[in-house]
PDB file of C-alpha atoms in Angstrom:
ATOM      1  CA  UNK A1347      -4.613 -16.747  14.992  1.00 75.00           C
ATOM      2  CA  UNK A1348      -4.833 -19.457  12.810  1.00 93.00           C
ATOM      3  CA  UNK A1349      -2.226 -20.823  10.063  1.00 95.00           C
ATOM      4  CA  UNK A1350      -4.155 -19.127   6.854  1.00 95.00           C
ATOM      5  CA  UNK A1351      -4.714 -15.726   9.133  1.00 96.00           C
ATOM      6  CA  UNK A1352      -0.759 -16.469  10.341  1.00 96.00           C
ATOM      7  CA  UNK A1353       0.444 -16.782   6.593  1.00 97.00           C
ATOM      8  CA  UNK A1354      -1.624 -13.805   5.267  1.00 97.00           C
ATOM      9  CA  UNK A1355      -0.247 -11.718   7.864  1.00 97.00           C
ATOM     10  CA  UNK A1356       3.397 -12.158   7.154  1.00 97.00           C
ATOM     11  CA  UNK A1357       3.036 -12.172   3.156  1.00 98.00           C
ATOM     12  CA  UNK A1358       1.069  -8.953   3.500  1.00 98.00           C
ATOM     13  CA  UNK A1359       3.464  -7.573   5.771  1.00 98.00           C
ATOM     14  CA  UNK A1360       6.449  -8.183   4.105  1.00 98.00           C
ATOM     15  CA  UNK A1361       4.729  -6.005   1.312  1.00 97.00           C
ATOM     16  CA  UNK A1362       4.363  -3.019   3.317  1.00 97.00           C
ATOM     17  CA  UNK A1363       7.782  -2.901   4.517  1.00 97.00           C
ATOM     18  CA  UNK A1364       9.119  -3.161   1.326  1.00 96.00           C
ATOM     19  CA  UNK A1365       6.584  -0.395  -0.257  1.00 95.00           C
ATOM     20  CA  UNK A1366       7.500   1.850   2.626  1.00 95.00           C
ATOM     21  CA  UNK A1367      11.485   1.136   2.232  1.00 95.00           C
ATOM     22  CA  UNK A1368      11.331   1.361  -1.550  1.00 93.00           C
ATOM     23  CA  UNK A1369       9.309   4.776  -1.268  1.00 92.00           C
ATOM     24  CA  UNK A1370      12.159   6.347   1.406  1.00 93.00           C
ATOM     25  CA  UNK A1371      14.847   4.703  -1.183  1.00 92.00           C
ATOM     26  CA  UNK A1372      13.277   6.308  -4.270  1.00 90.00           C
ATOM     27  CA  UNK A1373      14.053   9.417  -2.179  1.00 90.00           C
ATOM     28  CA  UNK A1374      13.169  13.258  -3.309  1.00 90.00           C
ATOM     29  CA  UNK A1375      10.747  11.106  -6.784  1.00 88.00           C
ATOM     30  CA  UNK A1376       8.407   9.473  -4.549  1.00 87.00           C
ATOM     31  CA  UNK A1377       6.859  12.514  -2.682  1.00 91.00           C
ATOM     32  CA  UNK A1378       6.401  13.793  -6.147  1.00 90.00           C
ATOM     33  CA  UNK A1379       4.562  10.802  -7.738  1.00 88.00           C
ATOM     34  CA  UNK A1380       2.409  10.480  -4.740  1.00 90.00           C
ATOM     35  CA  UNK A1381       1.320  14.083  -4.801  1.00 90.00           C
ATOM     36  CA  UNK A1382       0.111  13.265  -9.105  1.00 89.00           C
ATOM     37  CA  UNK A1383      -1.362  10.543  -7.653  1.00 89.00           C
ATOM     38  CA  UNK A1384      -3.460  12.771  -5.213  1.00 90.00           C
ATOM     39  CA  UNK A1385      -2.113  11.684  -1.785  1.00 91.00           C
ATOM     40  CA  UNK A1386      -2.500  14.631  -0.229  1.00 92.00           C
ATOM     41  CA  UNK A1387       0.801  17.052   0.383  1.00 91.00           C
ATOM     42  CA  UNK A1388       0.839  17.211   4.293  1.00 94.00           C
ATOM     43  CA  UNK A1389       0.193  13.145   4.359  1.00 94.00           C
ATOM     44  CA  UNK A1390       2.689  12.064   1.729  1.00 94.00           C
ATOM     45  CA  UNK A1391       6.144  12.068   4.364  1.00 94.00           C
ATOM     46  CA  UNK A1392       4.059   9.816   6.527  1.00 96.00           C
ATOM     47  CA  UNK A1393       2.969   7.238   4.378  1.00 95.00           C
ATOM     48  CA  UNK A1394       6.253   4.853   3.784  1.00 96.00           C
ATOM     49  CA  UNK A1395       6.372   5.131   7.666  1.00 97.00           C
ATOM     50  CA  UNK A1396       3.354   4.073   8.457  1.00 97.00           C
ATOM     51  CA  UNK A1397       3.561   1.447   5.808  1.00 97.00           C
ATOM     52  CA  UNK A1398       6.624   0.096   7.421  1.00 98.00           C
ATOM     53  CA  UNK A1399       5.349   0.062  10.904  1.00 98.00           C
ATOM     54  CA  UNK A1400       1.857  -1.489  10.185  1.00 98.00           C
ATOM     55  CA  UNK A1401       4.511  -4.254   7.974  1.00 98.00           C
ATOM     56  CA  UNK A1402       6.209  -4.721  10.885  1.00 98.00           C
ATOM     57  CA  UNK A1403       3.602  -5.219  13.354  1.00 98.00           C
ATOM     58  CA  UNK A1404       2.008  -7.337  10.646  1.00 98.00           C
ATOM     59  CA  UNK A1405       5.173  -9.692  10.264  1.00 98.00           C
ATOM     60  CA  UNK A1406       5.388  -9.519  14.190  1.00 97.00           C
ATOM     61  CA  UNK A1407       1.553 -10.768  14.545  1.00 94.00           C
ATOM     62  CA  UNK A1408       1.443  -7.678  17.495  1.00 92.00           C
ATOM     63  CA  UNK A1409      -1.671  -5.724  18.773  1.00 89.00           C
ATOM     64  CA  UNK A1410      -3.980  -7.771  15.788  1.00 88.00           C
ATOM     65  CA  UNK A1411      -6.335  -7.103  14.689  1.00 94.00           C
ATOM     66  CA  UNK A1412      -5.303  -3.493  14.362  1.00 96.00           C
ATOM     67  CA  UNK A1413      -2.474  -3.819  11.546  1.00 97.00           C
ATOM     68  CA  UNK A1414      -4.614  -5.644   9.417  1.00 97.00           C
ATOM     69  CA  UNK A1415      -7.518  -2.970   9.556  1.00 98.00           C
ATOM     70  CA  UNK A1416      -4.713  -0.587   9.134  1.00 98.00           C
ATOM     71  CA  UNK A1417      -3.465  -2.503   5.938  1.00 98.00           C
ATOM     72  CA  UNK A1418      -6.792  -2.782   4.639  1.00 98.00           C
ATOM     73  CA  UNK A1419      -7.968   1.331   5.514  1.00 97.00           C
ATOM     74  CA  UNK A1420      -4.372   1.787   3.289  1.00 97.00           C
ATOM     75  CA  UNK A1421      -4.846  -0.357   0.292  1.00 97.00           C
ATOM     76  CA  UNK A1422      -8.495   0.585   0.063  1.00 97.00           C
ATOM     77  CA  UNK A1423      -7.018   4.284   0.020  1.00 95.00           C
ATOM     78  CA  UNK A1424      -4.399   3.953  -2.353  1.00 94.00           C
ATOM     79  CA  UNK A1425      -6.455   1.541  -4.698  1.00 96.00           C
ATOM     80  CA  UNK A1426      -9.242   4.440  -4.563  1.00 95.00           C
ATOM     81  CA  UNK A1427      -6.178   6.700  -5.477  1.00 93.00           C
ATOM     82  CA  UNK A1428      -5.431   5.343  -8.728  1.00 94.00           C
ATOM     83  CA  UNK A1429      -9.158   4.265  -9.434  1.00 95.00           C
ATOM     84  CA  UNK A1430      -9.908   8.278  -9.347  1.00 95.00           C
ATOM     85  CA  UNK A1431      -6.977   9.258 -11.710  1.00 95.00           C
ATOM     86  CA  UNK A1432      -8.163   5.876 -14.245  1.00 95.00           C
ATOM     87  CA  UNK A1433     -11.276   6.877 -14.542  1.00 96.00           C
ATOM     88  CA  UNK A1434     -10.422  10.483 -15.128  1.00 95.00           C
ATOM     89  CA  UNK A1435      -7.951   9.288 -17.946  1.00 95.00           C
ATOM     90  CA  UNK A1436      -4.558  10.181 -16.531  1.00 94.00           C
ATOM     91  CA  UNK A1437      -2.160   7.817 -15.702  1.00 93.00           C
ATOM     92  CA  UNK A1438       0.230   9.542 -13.699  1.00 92.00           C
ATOM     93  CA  UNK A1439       3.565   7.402 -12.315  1.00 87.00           C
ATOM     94  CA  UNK A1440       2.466   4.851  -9.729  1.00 81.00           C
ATOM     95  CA  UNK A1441       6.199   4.407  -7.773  1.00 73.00           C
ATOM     96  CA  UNK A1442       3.917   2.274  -5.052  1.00 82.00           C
ATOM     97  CA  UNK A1443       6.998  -0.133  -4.303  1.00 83.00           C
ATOM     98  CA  UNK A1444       9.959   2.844  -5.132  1.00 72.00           C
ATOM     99  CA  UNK A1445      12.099   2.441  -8.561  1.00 67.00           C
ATOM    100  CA  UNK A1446      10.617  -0.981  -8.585  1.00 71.00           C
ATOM    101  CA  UNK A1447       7.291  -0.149  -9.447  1.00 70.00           C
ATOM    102  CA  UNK A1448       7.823   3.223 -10.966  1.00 71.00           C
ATOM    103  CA  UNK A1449       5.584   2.959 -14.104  1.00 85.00           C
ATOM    104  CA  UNK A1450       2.133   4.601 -15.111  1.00 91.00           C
ATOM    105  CA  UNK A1451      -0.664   3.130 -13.026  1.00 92.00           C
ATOM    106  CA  UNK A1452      -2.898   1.231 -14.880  1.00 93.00           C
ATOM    107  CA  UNK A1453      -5.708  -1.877 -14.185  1.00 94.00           C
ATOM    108  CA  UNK A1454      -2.972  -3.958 -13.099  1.00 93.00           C
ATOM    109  CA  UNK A1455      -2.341  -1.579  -9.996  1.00 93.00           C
ATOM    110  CA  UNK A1456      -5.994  -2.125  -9.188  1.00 95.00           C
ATOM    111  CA  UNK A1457      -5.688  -6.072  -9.325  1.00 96.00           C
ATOM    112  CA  UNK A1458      -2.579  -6.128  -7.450  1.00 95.00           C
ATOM    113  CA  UNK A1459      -4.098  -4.274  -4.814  1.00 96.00           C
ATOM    114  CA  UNK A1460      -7.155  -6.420  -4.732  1.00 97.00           C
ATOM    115  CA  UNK A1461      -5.259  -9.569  -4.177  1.00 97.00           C
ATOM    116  CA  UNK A1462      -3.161  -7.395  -1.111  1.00 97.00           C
ATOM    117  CA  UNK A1463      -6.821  -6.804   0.246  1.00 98.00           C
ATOM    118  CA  UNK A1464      -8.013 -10.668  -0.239  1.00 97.00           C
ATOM    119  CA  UNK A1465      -4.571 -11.170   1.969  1.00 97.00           C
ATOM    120  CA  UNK A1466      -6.035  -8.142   4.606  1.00 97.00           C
ATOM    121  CA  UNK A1467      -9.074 -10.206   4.862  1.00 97.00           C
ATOM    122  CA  UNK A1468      -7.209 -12.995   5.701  1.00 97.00           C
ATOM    123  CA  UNK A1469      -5.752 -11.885   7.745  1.00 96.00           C
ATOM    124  CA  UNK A1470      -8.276 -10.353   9.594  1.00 94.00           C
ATOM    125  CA  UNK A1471     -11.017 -12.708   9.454  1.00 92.00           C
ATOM    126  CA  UNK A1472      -8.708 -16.521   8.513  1.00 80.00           C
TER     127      UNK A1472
END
């Protein structure tokens, strides 16, 4: 892995393991904003762990390429997510990094996943 792959990896890492530990931190809210976001129900418990342990592996540079296709299958997910509820005009809470990030989702959501996926492509392909 190269230095630019190397560097993508650990920035885009660290994000996931703070989305996932912000979501288990926001406790009983988050399951509720993902669910008006339209993660579905039976997924929703599962997502900030998964989002910590593809983080972690991320971070740890193990088993790649796999976290990074993982990363980028998630983002492309949860950016479809909100794209869906924008274009049907609701703009339910978007709490996509816990309390930190609990606002309504907007175009801003969209970009900031886009530059997470430029850094999944980095990753991947640096």
């Amino acid at each position: 892995m190269n230095a630019i792959a190397s560097v993508a990896s650990i920035m885009l890492g660290v994000a996931f393991v703070v989305a996932g530990a912000s979501k288990l931190a926001a406790g009983p809210a988050w399951p509720v904003q993902a669910s008006e976001l339209g993660a579905p129900r039976p997924v929703v418990p599962a997502v900030p762990w998964l989002e910590m342990a593809v983080g972690a592996a991320l971070v740890a540079q193990l088993a790649e390429p796999v976290p990074a296709v993982l990363a980028i299958i998630l983002l492309i997910t949860f950016t479809a997510l909100i794209g869906t509820q924008l274009q049907r005009g609701k703009r339910p809470m978007c709490a996509c990094f816990g309390a930190w990030s609990a606002k309504p989702i907007g175009p801003a959501h969209i970009a900031r996943n886009s530059g997470l996926l430029i850094l999944g492509l980095l990753a991947l392909y640096g």
